[in-house]
Each structure stands twice: as C-alpha cells, then as structure tokens.
PDB file of C-alpha atoms and ligand atoms in Angstrom:
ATOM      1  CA  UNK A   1       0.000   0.000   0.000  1.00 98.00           C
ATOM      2  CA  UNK A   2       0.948   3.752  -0.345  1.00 98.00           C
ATOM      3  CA  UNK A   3       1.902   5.217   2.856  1.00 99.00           C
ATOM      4  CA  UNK A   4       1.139   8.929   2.607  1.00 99.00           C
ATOM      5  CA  UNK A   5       2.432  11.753   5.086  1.00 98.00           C
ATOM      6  CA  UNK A   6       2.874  15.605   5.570  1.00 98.00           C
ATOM      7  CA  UNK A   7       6.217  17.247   7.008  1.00 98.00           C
ATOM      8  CA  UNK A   8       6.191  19.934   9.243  1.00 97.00           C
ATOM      9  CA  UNK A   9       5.597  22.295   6.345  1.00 98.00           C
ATOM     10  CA  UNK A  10       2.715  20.520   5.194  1.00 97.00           C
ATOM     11  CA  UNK A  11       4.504  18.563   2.072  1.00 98.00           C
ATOM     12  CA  UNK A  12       3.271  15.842   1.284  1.00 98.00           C
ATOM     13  CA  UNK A  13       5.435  12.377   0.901  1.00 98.00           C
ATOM     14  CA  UNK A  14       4.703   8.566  -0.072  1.00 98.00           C
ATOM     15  CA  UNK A  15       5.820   5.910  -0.070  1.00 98.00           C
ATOM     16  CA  UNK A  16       5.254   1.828  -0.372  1.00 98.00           C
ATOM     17  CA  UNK A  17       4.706  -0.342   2.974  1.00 98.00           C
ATOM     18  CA  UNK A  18       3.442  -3.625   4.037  1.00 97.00           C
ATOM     19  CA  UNK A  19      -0.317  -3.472   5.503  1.00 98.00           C
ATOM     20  CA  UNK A  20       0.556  -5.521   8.418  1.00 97.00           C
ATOM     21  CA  UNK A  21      -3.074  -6.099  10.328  1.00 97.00           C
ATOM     22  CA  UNK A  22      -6.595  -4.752  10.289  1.00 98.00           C
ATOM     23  CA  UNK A  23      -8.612  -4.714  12.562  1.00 96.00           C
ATOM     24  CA  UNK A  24     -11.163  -2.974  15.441  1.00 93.00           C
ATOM     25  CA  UNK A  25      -7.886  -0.629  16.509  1.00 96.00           C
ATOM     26  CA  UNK A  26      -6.703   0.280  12.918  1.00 98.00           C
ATOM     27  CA  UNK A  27      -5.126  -0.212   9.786  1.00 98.00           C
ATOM     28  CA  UNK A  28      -1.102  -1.337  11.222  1.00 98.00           C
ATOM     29  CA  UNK A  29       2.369  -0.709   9.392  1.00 98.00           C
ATOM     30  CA  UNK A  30       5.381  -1.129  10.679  1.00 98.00           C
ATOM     31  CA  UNK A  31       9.218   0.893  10.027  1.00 98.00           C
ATOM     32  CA  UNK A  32      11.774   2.901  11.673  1.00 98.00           C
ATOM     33  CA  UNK A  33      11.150   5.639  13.954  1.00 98.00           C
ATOM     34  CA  UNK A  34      14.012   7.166  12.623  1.00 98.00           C
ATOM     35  CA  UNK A  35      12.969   7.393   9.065  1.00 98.00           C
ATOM     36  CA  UNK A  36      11.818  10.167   7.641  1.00 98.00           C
ATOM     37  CA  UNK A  37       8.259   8.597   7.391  1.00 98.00           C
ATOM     38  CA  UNK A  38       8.981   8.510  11.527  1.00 98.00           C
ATOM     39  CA  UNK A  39      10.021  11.868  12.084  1.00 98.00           C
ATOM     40  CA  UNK A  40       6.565  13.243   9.760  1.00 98.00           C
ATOM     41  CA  UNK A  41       4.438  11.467  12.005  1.00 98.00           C
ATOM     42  CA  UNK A  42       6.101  12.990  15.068  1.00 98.00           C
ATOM     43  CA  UNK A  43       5.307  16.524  13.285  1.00 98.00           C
ATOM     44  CA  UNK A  44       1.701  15.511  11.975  1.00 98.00           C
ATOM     45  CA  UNK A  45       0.271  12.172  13.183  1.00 98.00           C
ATOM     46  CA  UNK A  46      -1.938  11.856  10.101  1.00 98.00           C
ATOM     47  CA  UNK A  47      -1.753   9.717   7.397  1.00 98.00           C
ATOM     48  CA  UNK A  48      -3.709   8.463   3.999  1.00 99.00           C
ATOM     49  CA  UNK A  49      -3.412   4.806   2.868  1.00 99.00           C
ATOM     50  CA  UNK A  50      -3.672   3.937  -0.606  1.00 98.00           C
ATOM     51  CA  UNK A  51      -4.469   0.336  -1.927  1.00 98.00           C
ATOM     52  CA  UNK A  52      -4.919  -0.462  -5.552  1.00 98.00           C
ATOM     53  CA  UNK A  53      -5.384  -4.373  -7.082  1.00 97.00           C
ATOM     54  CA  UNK A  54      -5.294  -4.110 -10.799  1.00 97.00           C
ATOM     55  CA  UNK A  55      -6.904  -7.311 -11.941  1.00 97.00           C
ATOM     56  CA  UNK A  56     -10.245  -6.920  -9.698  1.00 97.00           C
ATOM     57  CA  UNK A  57     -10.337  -3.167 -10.731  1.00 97.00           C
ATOM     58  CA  UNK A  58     -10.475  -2.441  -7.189  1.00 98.00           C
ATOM     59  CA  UNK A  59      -8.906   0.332  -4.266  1.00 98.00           C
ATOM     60  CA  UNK A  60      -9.427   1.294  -1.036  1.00 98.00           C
ATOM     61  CA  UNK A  61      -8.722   4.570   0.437  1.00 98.00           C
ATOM     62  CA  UNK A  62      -7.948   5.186   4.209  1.00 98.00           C
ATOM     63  CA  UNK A  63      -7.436   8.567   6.224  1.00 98.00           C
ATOM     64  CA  UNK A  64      -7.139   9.102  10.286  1.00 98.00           C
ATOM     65  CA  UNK A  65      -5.026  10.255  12.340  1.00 98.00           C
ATOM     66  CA  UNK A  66      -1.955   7.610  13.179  1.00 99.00           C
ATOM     67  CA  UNK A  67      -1.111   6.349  17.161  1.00 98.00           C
ATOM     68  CA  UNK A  68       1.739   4.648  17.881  1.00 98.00           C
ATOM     69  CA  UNK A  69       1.420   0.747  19.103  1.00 98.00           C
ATOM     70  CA  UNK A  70       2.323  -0.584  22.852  1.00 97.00           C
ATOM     71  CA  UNK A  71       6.259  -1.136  22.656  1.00 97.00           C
ATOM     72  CA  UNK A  72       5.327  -4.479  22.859  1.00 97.00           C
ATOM     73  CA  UNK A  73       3.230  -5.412  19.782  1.00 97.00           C
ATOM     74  CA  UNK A  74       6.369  -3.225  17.671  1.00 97.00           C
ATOM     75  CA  UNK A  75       9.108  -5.912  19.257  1.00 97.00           C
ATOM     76  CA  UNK A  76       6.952  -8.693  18.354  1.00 97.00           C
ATOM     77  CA  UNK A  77       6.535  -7.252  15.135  1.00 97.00           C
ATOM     78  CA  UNK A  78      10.182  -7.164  14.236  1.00 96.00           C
ATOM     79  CA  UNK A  79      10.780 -10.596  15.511  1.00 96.00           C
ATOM     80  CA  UNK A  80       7.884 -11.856  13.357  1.00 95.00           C
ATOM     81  CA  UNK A  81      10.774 -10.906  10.344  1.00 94.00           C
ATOM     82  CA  UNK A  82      13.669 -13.123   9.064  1.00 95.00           C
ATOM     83  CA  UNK A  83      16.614 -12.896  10.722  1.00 95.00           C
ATOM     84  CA  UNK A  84      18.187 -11.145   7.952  1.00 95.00           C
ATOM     85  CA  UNK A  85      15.553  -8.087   7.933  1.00 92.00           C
ATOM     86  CA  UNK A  86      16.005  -8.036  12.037  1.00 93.00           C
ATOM     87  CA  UNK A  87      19.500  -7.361  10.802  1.00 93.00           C
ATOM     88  CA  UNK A  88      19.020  -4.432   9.395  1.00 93.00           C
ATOM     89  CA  UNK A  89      17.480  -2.614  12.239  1.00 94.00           C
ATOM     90  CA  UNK A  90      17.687  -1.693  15.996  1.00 96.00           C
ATOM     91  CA  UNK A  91      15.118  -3.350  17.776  1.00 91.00           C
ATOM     92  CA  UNK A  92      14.268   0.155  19.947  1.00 95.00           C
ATOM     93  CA  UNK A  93      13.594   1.951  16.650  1.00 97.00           C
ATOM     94  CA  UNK A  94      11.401  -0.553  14.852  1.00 98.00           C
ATOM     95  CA  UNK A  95       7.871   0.716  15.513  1.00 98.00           C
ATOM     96  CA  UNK A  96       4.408  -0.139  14.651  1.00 98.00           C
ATOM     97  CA  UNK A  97       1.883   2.421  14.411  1.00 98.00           C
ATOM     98  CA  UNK A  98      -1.707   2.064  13.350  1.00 98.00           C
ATOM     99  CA  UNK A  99      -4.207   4.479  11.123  1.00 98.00           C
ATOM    100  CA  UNK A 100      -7.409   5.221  13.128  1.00 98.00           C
ATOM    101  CA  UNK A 101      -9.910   5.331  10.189  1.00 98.00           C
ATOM    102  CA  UNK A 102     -11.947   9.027  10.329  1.00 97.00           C
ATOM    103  CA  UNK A 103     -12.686   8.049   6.269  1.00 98.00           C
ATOM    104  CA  UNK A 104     -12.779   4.775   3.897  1.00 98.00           C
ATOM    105  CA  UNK A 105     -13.350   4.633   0.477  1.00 98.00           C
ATOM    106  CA  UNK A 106     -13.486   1.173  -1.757  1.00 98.00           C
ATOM    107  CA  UNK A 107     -13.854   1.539  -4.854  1.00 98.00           C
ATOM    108  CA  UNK A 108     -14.893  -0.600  -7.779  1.00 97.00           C
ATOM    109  CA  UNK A 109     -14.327   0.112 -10.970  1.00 96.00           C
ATOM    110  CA  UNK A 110     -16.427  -1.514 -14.028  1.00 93.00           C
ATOM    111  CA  UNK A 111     -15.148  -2.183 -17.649  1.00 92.00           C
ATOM    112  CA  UNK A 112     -18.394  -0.030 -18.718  1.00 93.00           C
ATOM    113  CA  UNK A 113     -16.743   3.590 -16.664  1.00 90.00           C
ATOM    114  CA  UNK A 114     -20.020   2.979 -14.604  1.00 91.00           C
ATOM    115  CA  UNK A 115     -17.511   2.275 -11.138  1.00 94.00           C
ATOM    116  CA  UNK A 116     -19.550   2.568  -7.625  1.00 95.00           C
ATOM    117  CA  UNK A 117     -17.594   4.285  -4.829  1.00 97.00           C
ATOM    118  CA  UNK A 118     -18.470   3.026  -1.318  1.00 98.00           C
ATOM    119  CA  UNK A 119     -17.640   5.580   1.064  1.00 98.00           C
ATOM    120  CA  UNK A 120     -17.763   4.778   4.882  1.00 98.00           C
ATOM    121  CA  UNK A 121     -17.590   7.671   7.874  1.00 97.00           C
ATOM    122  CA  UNK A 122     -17.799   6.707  11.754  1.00 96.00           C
ATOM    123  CA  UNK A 123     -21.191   7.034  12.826  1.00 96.00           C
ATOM    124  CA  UNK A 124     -21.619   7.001  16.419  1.00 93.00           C
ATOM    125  CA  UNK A 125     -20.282   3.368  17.351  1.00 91.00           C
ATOM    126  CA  UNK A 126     -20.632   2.051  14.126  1.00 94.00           C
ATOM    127  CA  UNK A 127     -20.155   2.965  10.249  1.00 96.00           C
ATOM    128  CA  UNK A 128     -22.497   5.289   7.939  1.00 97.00           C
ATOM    129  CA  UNK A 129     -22.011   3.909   4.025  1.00 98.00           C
ATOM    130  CA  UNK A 130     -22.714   6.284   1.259  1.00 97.00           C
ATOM    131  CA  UNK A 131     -22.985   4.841  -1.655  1.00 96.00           C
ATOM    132  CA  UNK A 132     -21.690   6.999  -4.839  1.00 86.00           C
ATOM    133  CA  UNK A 133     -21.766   6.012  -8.933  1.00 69.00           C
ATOM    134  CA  UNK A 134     -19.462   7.803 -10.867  1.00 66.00           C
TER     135      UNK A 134
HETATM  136  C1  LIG B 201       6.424  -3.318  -1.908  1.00 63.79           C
HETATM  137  C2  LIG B 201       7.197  -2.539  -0.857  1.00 63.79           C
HETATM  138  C3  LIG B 201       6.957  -2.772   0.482  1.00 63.79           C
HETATM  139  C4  LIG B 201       7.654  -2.065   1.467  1.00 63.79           C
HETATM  140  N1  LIG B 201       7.352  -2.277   2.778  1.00 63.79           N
HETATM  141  C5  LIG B 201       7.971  -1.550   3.731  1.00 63.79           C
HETATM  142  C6  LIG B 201       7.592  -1.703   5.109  1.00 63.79           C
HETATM  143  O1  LIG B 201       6.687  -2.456   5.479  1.00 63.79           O
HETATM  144  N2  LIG B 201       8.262  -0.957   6.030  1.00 63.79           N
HETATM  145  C7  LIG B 201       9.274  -0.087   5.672  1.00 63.79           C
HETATM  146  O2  LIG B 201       9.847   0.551   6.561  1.00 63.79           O
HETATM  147  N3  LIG B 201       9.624   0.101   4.374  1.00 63.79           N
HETATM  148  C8  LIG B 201       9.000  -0.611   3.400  1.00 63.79           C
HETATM  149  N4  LIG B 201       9.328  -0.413   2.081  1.00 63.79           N
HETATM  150  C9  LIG B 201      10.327   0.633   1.748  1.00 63.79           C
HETATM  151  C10 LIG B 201       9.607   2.012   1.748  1.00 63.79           C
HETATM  152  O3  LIG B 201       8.857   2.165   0.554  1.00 63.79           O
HETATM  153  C11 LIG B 201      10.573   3.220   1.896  1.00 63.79           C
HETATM  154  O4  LIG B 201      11.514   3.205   0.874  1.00 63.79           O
HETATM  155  C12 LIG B 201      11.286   3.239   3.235  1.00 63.79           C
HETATM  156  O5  LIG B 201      10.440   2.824   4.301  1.00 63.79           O
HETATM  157  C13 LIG B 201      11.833   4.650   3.539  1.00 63.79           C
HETATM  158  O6  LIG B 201      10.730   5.559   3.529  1.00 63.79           O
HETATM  159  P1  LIG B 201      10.858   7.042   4.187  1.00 63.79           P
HETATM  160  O7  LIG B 201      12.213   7.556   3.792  1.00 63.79           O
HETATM  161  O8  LIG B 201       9.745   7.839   3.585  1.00 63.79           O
HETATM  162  O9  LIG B 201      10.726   6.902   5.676  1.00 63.79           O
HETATM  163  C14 LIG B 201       8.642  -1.114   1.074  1.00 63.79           C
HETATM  164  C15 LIG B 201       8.877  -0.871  -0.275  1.00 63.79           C
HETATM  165  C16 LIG B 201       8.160  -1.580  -1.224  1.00 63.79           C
HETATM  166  C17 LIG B 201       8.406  -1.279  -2.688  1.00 63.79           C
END
C-alpha cells in the first residue's frame, strides 16, 4: 500500500509499505522511527493509505489520524521478520503504528466507466455507508 504523510511544512510524501493487520484498533504498518516517514508522524500524526489491485479493478482509500502501538506489539513485530531483515534494524527503533480510520473509500471500478464508490464515515459506534456512482 501507499503510505502517505505531511512534514512539518505541510509537504506531502509517499511511499510503499506492508499493511501488516486490520482490525477494530486500525489499519497497522510497521518501520523505523528514525525514518523520515517517523520523524513526519512525530510533526503531523496523520496519514492516507492507498491500496490499488489491478486485476479486480479495485482500491481502497484510508485517512485518520496515526497512534503509535504498545512497545510491545512493535518488538513482536520485528521478531515476526527473518533474521536477515532483524539485521538491518535496531530493535528500539522498529515501531508499529496504526491508522485510526476518520474516512474509507473502496472503490470498484467496471469495464463499462459505470464504477460505484463506497464511502464509509464513523457514525456514532458504528459505520455510515454512502454509496456513490461515478
Ligand atoms: C512493496 C514494498 C513494500 C515495502 N514495505 C515496507 C515496510 O513495510 N516498512 C518499511 O519501513 N519500508 C517498506 N518499504 C520501503 C519504503 O517504501 C521506503 O523506501 C522506506 O520505508 C523509507 O521511507 P521514508 O524515507 O519515507 O521513511 C517497502 C517498499 C516496497 C516497494
């Protein structure tokens, strides 16, 4: 997925990560605090996801703002990788953080340019779904 941030000017950046988990608490990705993806979320803790799957015709768009996970679920993230990516990285600066949804968008696209957006907002405790044709 596309990883999108702002800096402390308000540029944006992007990038490719590994959607790592989804669930009730958020959409989780993993890197290095000290990255530069690290030090925009320390300056804006917002973020956009972008997924795209070209043979289904199909994305999903994601925006919230972005918490950092218990130091405990980022440790056993980083020993959940091969040795060799461990390697590469000190085990205090490996962090998982999670977006907390405020907005997501699937889209479907059709052969026929008649594509259906399905837009979902929080609602209370649950989910309001607006359904859009383009
Ligand atoms: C398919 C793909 C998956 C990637 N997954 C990750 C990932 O899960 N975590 C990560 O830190 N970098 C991942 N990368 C590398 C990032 O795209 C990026 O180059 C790196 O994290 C540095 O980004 P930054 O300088 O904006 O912090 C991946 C790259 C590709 C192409």
């Amino acid at each position: 997925m596309a990883l999108s941030t702002v800096d402390a000017e308000g540029v944006p950046d992007s990038r490719m990560l590994i959607l790592k988990e989804v669930d009730a608490q958020g959409w989780a990705f993993a890197s290095t605090a000290s990255s530069r993806k690290g030090q925009q979320l320390r300056d804006c803790p917002a973020a956009a996801l972008t997924l795209w799957w070209q043979p289904v015709m199909r994305s999903v768009r994601v925006r919230g703002r972005v918490v950092e996970a218990e130091r405990e679920e980022s440790v056993a993230d980083l020993q959940a990788r091969s040795p060799a990516a461990q390697a590469l990285v000190s085990a205090d600066d490996w962090t998982l953080w999670r977006v907390v949804p405020d907005r997501v968008e699937f889209w479907q696209g059709s052969p026929d340019r008649a594509h259906t957006r399905v837009i979902y907002t929080p609602e209370g405790s649950s989910w309001r779904a607006e359904v859009a044709e383009e």
